[in-house]
Amino acid sequence: MKIKVGVIFGGETVEHEVSIISAIQAMNKMDEEKYEIVPIYITKDREWYTGDMLKDIDSYQDLNLIKKYSDNVVLYYKNGSYVLQKKTGLMKRIVKEIDIAFPIVHGTNVEDGGLQGYLQSIGIPFVGPDVYAAVAGQDKTIMKDIWNSIGLPMTKYVWFYDVDYRKDTDEVMKKVKKLKFPVIIKPATTGSSVGISICDDEEGLKEGIDTAVQYDSKILVEEVVANLKEVNIAVLGNHEHQKVSEIEEVLSTNKFLTYADKYIGDGKGGKLKGFKKPVKSATSKGMASANRKLPADLDKGLREEIEDIAVKAFKALGTSGNSRIDFLIDEKAKKVYINEINSIPGSLAYYLWDAKGINFSSVLDDMINIGIKDYKKRISKVHSFETNILQGFAARGGVKGMKGTKGKLR
Ligand SMILES: Nc1ncnc2c1ncn2[C@@H]1O[C@H](COP(=O)(O)OP(=O)(O)O)[C@@H](O)[C@H]1O
Ligand SMILES: [Mg+2]
């Protein structure tokens, strides 16, 4: 019997459109002999839809057609299975059952642990990072603090909350000015270069911070790496086993890699009805269309250093699935800095595996198998006790102030 895989994508995130592309690329490559693919699309207004039309990029030309011709559903646990049930209609029909969820989502509210939290709380097996790893993989301050604690090489950084910046600007500025200029200012949890700016001197700090606070209440400021060469590597596995991909060098004509560098590359984007950002035509390649050198030009020493740091970084966050880990290299100094992890990278970084002779279908197979193993391990741990302390508690008189009860919580 085929494994029913619910591929979940979209969501309320600035990377919504990129996620549609990544998910469609993956659905096209999943082995249909082994898997029944069930697309589950989350709109920007957080409605969940399923239906075969969602496997086709052209369907996203008009959101109204999706709303009309696919099923608006909820995913939950019912009578021993995970079901997609219609939200509307007299019968509230069960449209599909799924065995395992496969989130292919990018950015806030979904990749950041939002979606994983839901999946973990209803108990369904799922592919990719669990809730803890997903949170750490999205919040740059958390990932950096964890990596710092195990001594991975990173640029010097500080972070602060917007409220503290507003309340005590001088104090925060004092902290920031200890860094060497130029610095780069980033909202802690956005992706795709959104809200990021580079400041050459103290004058520009205010403007950069004001931009970043529009996106996040946690702001990260870090030293800029000179003579920059950016390289990325993917790591596949979980905390038990890891495998590394080929390394790419990403190329930008701008001061830093922009949204356009990452997703538009040489391809043409066009704005489509119902979507704020370009969802490209059926030829779209998403992250796979960035300008790159693959494999990157690196000597053996640097290559091995990057592979080694990537595996340590992956394990330290306790992540799972197929992540892309990004590095900044000062080419003159030959110094490597780890920059960030993308727990669920654009295009699932298939091109990095391809370059190593590992095809996308087998990466997807591995990811699903790892997801099943993670699930088995998760359920093998003790998560609850049979005893109900509230029963004994009620017998002793309950909580003061609660209707119909007496006594106190200790
Ligand atoms: N410390 C740095 N020094 C130089 N360039 C940087 C630094 N940090 C980020 N960048 C540039 O900014 C881009 C976006 O930053 P990144 O931290 O990767 O955020 P995002 O999650 O938005 O991709 C990077 O791809 C790189 O081009
Ligand atoms: Mg990045």
Coordinates of C-alpha atoms and ligand atoms in Angstrom, one line a residue:
M1 CA 0.0 0.0 0.0
K2 CA 1.2 3.5 -0.8
I3 CA 2.2 5.8 2.0
K4 CA -0.1 8.8 1.9
V5 CA 2.0 11.9 2.2
G6 CA 0.4 15.3 2.9
V7 CA 2.6 18.0 1.5
I8 CA 1.9 21.2 3.4
F9 CA 2.9 24.5 1.9
G10 CA 2.1 28.2 1.7
G11 CA 1.1 30.0 4.9
E12 CA 1.1 33.5 6.2
T13 CA 4.7 34.4 5.4
V14 CA 6.7 36.7 3.1
E15 CA 8.0 33.5 1.5
H16 CA 4.6 32.2 0.6
E17 CA 5.1 32.2 -3.1
V18 CA 8.6 30.6 -2.8
S19 CA 7.1 27.8 -0.8
I20 CA 4.5 27.1 -3.5
I21 CA 7.3 26.7 -6.0
S22 CA 9.4 24.5 -3.6
A23 CA 6.4 22.2 -2.9
I24 CA 5.4 21.8 -6.5
Q25 CA 9.0 20.9 -7.4
A26 CA 9.0 18.3 -4.7
M27 CA 5.6 16.9 -5.5
N28 CA 6.8 16.4 -9.1
K29 CA 9.7 14.3 -8.0
M30 CA 8.1 12.1 -5.3
D31 CA 8.0 8.5 -6.3
E32 CA 4.3 7.9 -7.2
E33 CA 4.8 4.1 -7.0
K34 CA 5.5 4.5 -3.3
Y35 CA 3.6 7.6 -2.3
E36 CA 0.1 8.9 -2.7
I37 CA 0.7 12.7 -2.8
V38 CA -1.9 14.9 -1.1
P39 CA -1.2 18.6 -1.6
I40 CA -2.3 20.8 1.4
Y41 CA -2.1 24.5 0.6
I42 CA -2.4 27.1 3.4
T43 CA -3.5 30.5 2.0
K44 CA -2.2 33.8 3.4
D45 CA -5.3 34.1 5.4
R46 CA -4.6 30.7 7.0
E47 CA -7.2 28.6 5.3
W48 CA -6.2 25.0 4.4
Y49 CA -7.1 23.6 1.0
T50 CA -6.6 20.2 -0.6
G51 CA -7.2 19.0 -4.2
D52 CA -5.3 17.8 -7.2
M53 CA -5.3 21.2 -8.9
L54 CA -2.9 22.3 -6.2
K55 CA -0.1 20.2 -7.7
D56 CA -0.1 22.5 -10.8
I57 CA 1.7 25.9 -10.6
D58 CA -0.8 27.4 -13.1
S59 CA -3.6 27.0 -10.6
Y60 CA -2.0 29.8 -8.5
Q61 CA -2.7 32.3 -11.2
D62 CA -6.0 33.0 -9.5
L63 CA -6.6 32.3 -5.8
N64 CA -10.4 32.6 -6.3
L65 CA -10.4 29.5 -8.5
I66 CA -8.5 27.6 -5.8
K67 CA -11.1 28.6 -3.2
K68 CA -13.9 27.6 -5.6
Y69 CA -12.6 24.3 -6.9
S70 CA -10.5 22.7 -4.1
D71 CA -11.7 21.6 -0.7
N72 CA -11.4 23.9 2.4
V73 CA -10.3 21.5 5.1
V74 CA -9.0 20.9 8.6
L75 CA -6.4 18.3 9.5
Y76 CA -7.0 16.5 12.7
Y77 CA -7.0 13.1 14.4
K78 CA -10.2 11.1 14.0
N79 CA -11.0 7.4 14.8
G80 CA -7.4 6.3 14.6
S81 CA -6.4 8.3 11.5
Y82 CA -5.3 11.7 10.4
V83 CA -7.9 13.2 8.2
L84 CA -8.6 16.2 6.0
Q85 CA -12.2 17.0 6.6
K86 CA -14.2 19.6 4.8
K87 CA -15.1 22.7 6.9
T88 CA -18.2 23.4 5.0
G89 CA -21.2 21.5 3.6
L90 CA -23.9 19.5 5.4
M91 CA -21.9 16.3 5.5
K92 CA -18.6 17.8 6.4
R93 CA -17.1 15.0 4.3
I94 CA -13.7 13.5 5.0
V95 CA -11.7 14.2 1.8
K96 CA -8.5 12.4 2.5
E97 CA -6.6 10.5 5.1
I98 CA -2.9 11.0 5.4
D99 CA -0.1 8.9 7.0
I100 CA 2.6 11.5 7.3
A101 CA 2.8 15.3 6.9
F102 CA 5.6 16.8 4.8
P103 CA 5.9 20.5 5.5
I104 CA 7.5 22.4 2.6
V105 CA 7.1 25.9 4.1
H106 CA 9.4 28.8 4.4
G107 CA 9.5 31.6 7.0
T108 CA 7.4 32.9 9.9
N109 CA 4.3 31.2 11.2
V110 CA 5.1 28.0 9.5
E111 CA 8.8 27.0 9.1
D112 CA 9.5 28.6 12.5
G113 CA 7.9 26.0 14.6
G114 CA 4.4 27.3 14.1
L115 CA 3.3 24.5 11.8
Q116 CA 5.5 21.9 13.5
G117 CA 3.9 22.8 16.9
Y118 CA 0.5 22.0 15.4
L119 CA 1.6 18.7 13.9
Q120 CA 3.4 17.6 17.1
S121 CA 0.3 18.5 19.2
I122 CA -2.1 16.4 17.1
G123 CA 0.6 13.6 17.1
I124 CA 0.9 13.0 13.3
P125 CA 4.3 11.8 12.0
F126 CA 6.0 14.5 10.0
V127 CA 9.1 15.2 7.9
G128 CA 11.7 17.8 8.9
P129 CA 12.7 19.6 12.1
D130 CA 10.6 19.1 15.3
V131 CA 9.2 22.2 17.0
Y132 CA 12.4 22.9 19.0
A133 CA 14.7 22.7 16.1
A134 CA 12.4 24.7 13.9
V135 CA 12.3 27.6 16.4
A136 CA 16.1 27.6 16.7
G137 CA 16.4 27.4 13.0
Q138 CA 14.3 30.5 12.3
D139 CA 15.4 32.9 15.1
K140 CA 18.9 34.0 14.2
T141 CA 19.6 35.1 17.8
I142 CA 18.7 31.6 19.2
M143 CA 20.7 29.7 16.5
K144 CA 23.7 32.0 17.0
D145 CA 23.7 31.7 20.7
I146 CA 23.6 27.9 20.4
W147 CA 26.4 27.8 17.9
N148 CA 28.4 30.3 19.9
S149 CA 28.1 28.0 22.9
I150 CA 29.9 25.2 21.0
G151 CA 32.5 27.5 19.6
L152 CA 31.5 27.6 15.9
P153 CA 33.2 30.5 14.1
M154 CA 30.8 33.4 13.7
T155 CA 31.0 37.2 13.1
K156 CA 30.7 39.3 16.3
Y157 CA 27.1 40.1 17.0
V158 CA 24.7 41.7 19.5
W159 CA 21.0 41.6 19.7
F160 CA 18.3 43.6 21.5
Y161 CA 14.5 44.1 21.7
D162 CA 12.8 47.0 19.9
V163 CA 11.3 48.2 23.3
D164 CA 14.7 48.4 24.9
Y165 CA 16.0 50.3 21.9
R166 CA 13.1 52.8 22.2
K167 CA 13.3 53.0 26.0
D168 CA 17.1 53.1 26.4
T169 CA 18.5 54.0 23.0
D170 CA 21.9 55.1 24.3
E171 CA 22.5 51.9 26.2
V172 CA 21.6 49.8 23.1
M173 CA 23.7 52.0 20.8
K174 CA 26.7 51.7 23.2
K175 CA 26.4 47.9 22.8
V176 CA 26.1 48.1 19.0
K177 CA 29.0 50.6 18.7
K178 CA 31.4 48.1 20.2
L179 CA 31.2 46.2 16.9
K180 CA 33.5 47.1 14.1
F181 CA 31.8 48.9 11.2
P182 CA 30.4 48.2 8.7
V183 CA 27.7 46.2 10.4
I184 CA 24.6 44.5 9.0
I185 CA 21.2 44.8 10.7
K186 CA 18.7 42.0 10.6
P187 CA 15.3 41.3 12.0
A188 CA 15.8 38.1 14.0
T189 CA 13.2 35.9 12.4
T190 CA 12.5 37.0 8.8
G191 CA 14.2 35.3 5.8
S192 CA 14.9 36.1 2.2
S193 CA 16.8 39.2 3.1
V194 CA 13.7 41.0 4.1
G195 CA 14.3 44.0 6.4
I196 CA 18.1 43.7 6.2
S197 CA 20.4 46.6 5.7
I198 CA 24.1 47.4 5.9
C199 CA 25.5 50.4 7.8
D200 CA 28.8 51.8 7.0
D201 CA 29.0 54.1 10.0
E202 CA 27.2 55.1 13.2
E203 CA 25.1 57.7 11.2
G204 CA 23.2 55.0 9.3
L205 CA 22.4 52.9 12.4
K206 CA 19.1 54.5 13.2
E207 CA 17.7 54.1 9.8
G208 CA 18.8 50.5 9.6
I209 CA 17.3 49.7 13.0
D210 CA 14.1 51.5 12.2
T211 CA 13.7 49.4 9.1
A212 CA 14.4 46.1 11.0
V213 CA 11.9 46.9 13.8
Q214 CA 9.1 47.0 11.2
Y215 CA 9.6 43.3 10.8
D216 CA 10.5 42.0 14.2
S217 CA 10.8 42.9 17.9
K218 CA 14.2 41.2 18.1
I219 CA 17.0 42.9 16.2
L220 CA 20.4 41.4 15.4
V221 CA 23.4 43.5 14.5
E222 CA 26.6 41.8 13.3
E223 CA 30.0 42.7 11.8
V224 CA 30.2 42.6 8.0
V225 CA 32.5 40.0 6.5
A226 CA 35.0 41.6 4.1
N227 CA 36.1 40.1 0.8
L228 CA 32.9 38.2 0.9
K229 CA 32.3 34.8 -0.8
E230 CA 29.1 33.1 0.1
V231 CA 28.8 29.4 0.1
N232 CA 26.0 27.0 1.0
I233 CA 25.9 23.3 1.8
A234 CA 23.0 21.0 2.6
V235 CA 22.9 18.5 5.4
L236 CA 20.5 15.5 5.4
G237 CA 19.7 13.4 8.4
N238 CA 18.8 13.9 12.1
H239 CA 20.8 14.0 15.3
E240 CA 21.9 10.4 14.8
H241 CA 23.2 10.4 11.2
Q242 CA 24.2 13.2 8.8
K243 CA 25.2 13.3 5.2
V244 CA 26.6 16.4 3.4
S245 CA 25.9 17.7 -0.1
E246 CA 28.0 19.5 -2.7
I247 CA 28.9 23.1 -1.8
E248 CA 27.7 26.0 -4.0
E249 CA 28.9 29.6 -4.2
V250 CA 26.0 32.0 -4.6
L251 CA 26.7 35.1 -6.6
S252 CA 25.2 38.6 -6.1
T253 CA 25.6 41.9 -7.9
N254 CA 24.3 43.7 -4.8
K255 CA 25.8 44.5 -1.5
F256 CA 24.2 41.5 -0.1
L257 CA 22.0 38.7 -1.6
T258 CA 18.6 40.2 -2.1
Y259 CA 15.2 38.6 -2.6
A260 CA 15.6 39.0 -6.3
D261 CA 19.1 37.4 -6.4
K262 CA 17.7 34.4 -4.5
Y263 CA 14.6 33.7 -6.4
I264 CA 14.5 35.5 -9.7
G265 CA 18.0 35.1 -11.0
D266 CA 17.9 35.4 -14.7
G267 CA 14.3 34.3 -14.9
K268 CA 11.4 36.7 -15.4
G269 CA 8.9 37.2 -12.6
G270 CA 5.4 38.4 -13.1
K271 CA 2.8 39.5 -10.6
L272 CA -0.3 37.3 -10.5
K273 CA -3.8 37.9 -9.3
G274 CA -4.2 37.5 -5.5
F275 CA -0.5 37.4 -4.8
K276 CA 1.7 40.3 -3.8
K277 CA 5.0 38.9 -4.9
P278 CA 5.8 37.3 -8.2
V279 CA 4.8 33.7 -8.6
K280 CA 6.7 32.7 -11.7
S281 CA 5.4 30.7 -14.6
A282 CA 5.5 27.0 -14.9
T283 CA 9.2 27.2 -15.8
S284 CA 9.9 28.8 -12.5
K285 CA 12.8 27.4 -10.5
G286 CA 12.5 29.3 -7.2
M287 CA 15.7 29.1 -5.2
A288 CA 17.2 26.9 -7.9
S289 CA 17.3 29.9 -10.2
A290 CA 19.8 32.0 -8.2
N291 CA 23.1 32.7 -9.9
R292 CA 25.6 30.2 -8.6
K293 CA 28.9 28.4 -9.1
L294 CA 28.4 24.7 -8.4
P295 CA 30.6 23.2 -7.1
A296 CA 32.1 26.2 -5.4
D297 CA 35.8 26.9 -6.0
L298 CA 37.3 25.9 -2.7
D299 CA 40.5 24.2 -1.6
K300 CA 40.4 20.9 0.2
G301 CA 41.1 22.5 3.6
L302 CA 38.2 25.0 3.4
R303 CA 35.8 22.4 2.0
E304 CA 36.5 20.0 4.8
E305 CA 36.2 22.8 7.4
I306 CA 32.8 23.8 6.0
E307 CA 31.5 20.2 5.9
D308 CA 32.7 19.7 9.5
I309 CA 31.1 23.0 10.8
A310 CA 27.9 22.2 8.9
V311 CA 27.4 18.8 10.6
K312 CA 28.2 20.3 14.0
A313 CA 25.8 23.1 13.5
F314 CA 23.0 20.7 12.3
K315 CA 23.5 18.5 15.3
A316 CA 23.7 21.4 17.8
L317 CA 20.2 22.6 16.8
G318 CA 18.9 19.0 16.9
T319 CA 17.3 19.5 13.5
S320 CA 16.1 16.8 11.1
G321 CA 15.4 16.5 7.4
N322 CA 17.3 18.4 4.7
S323 CA 18.7 21.8 5.8
R324 CA 20.9 24.3 4.0
I325 CA 23.6 25.9 6.0
D326 CA 25.0 29.1 4.8
F327 CA 28.6 30.4 5.2
L328 CA 30.4 33.7 4.7
I329 CA 34.0 33.5 3.8
D330 CA 36.6 36.3 3.9
E331 CA 38.5 35.2 0.8
K332 CA 41.6 37.2 1.6
A333 CA 41.9 36.0 5.2
K334 CA 40.6 32.5 4.2
K335 CA 38.4 32.7 7.2
V336 CA 35.1 30.9 7.4
Y337 CA 32.1 32.1 9.4
I338 CA 28.8 30.2 9.7
N339 CA 25.9 32.6 8.9
E340 CA 22.6 30.8 9.2
I341 CA 20.6 27.6 8.8
N342 CA 17.5 27.3 6.5
S343 CA 15.7 24.3 8.1
I344 CA 13.4 23.9 5.1
P345 CA 15.4 25.5 2.3
G346 CA 14.1 26.9 -1.0
S347 CA 13.7 24.2 -3.6
L348 CA 14.7 21.9 -0.7
A349 CA 18.2 22.6 -2.0
Y350 CA 17.8 19.6 -4.5
Y351 CA 20.4 21.1 -6.8
L352 CA 23.1 20.7 -4.1
W353 CA 22.4 16.9 -4.0
D354 CA 22.0 16.7 -7.7
A355 CA 25.6 18.1 -8.1
K356 CA 26.8 15.2 -6.0
G357 CA 25.0 12.6 -8.1
I358 CA 22.1 12.1 -5.7
N359 CA 18.7 12.7 -7.3
F360 CA 15.9 14.7 -5.8
S361 CA 13.6 11.6 -5.7
S362 CA 16.0 9.7 -3.5
V363 CA 16.5 12.8 -1.2
L364 CA 12.7 13.0 -0.8
D365 CA 12.7 9.2 0.0
D366 CA 15.4 9.7 2.6
M367 CA 13.5 12.7 4.1
I368 CA 10.3 10.7 4.5
N369 CA 12.1 7.7 6.0
I370 CA 13.9 10.0 8.5
G371 CA 10.5 11.6 9.4
I372 CA 9.1 8.1 10.2
K373 CA 12.2 7.2 12.3
D374 CA 11.9 10.6 14.2
Y375 CA 8.2 9.8 14.9
K376 CA 9.0 6.3 16.2
K377 CA 11.7 7.7 18.4
R378 CA 9.4 10.6 19.6
I379 CA 6.6 8.2 20.6
S380 CA 9.0 5.8 22.3
K381 CA 9.7 8.5 24.9
V382 CA 7.5 9.0 28.0
H383 CA 5.4 12.1 27.5
S384 CA 2.6 11.6 30.0
F385 CA 1.6 9.7 33.1
E386 CA -1.4 7.5 33.6
T387 CA -2.1 9.1 37.0
N388 CA -4.4 12.1 37.0
I389 CA -3.2 14.4 39.7
L390 CA -6.3 16.5 39.3
Q391 CA -8.5 13.6 40.4
G392 CA -6.8 13.4 43.8
F393 CA -6.7 17.2 43.9
A394 CA -10.4 17.5 43.3
A395 CA -11.0 15.0 46.1
R396 CA -9.0 17.4 48.4
G397 CA -11.2 20.3 47.6
G398 CA -10.1 21.8 44.3
V399 CA -9.0 25.4 43.5
K400 CA -10.0 28.4 45.5
G401 CA -12.0 30.8 43.4
M402 CA -12.9 28.1 40.8
K403 CA -16.6 27.6 40.6
G404 CA -17.8 24.8 42.8
T405 CA -14.4 24.0 44.3
K406 CA -12.6 24.8 47.5
G407 CA -8.9 24.7 48.5
K408 CA -5.6 25.9 47.1
L409 CA -3.1 25.0 44.5
R410 CA 0.3 24.4 46.1
Ligands
LIG1 N1 27.9 39.3 8.5 C1 27.7 39.5 7.2 N2 28.7 40.0 6.4 C2 28.4 40.3 5.1 N3 27.3 40.0 4.4 C3 26.3 39.4 5.1 C4 26.4 39.2 6.5 N4 25.3 38.6 7.0 C5 24.5 38.6 5.9 N5 25.1 39.0 4.8 C6 24.5 39.2 3.5 O1 23.0 39.3 3.6 C7 22.3 38.2 3.0 C8 21.1 37.9 3.9 O2 21.5 37.6 5.2 P1 21.0 36.3 6.0 O3 21.6 36.4 7.4 O4 21.4 35.1 5.2 O5 19.5 36.5 6.1 P2 18.2 35.8 5.4 O6 17.6 34.9 6.4 O7 17.3 36.9 5.1 O8 18.7 35.1 4.2 C9 23.4 37.1 3.0 O9 23.0 36.2 2.0 C10 24.6 37.9 2.7 O10 24.6 38.3 1.3
MG2 MG 20.3 33.8 4.1

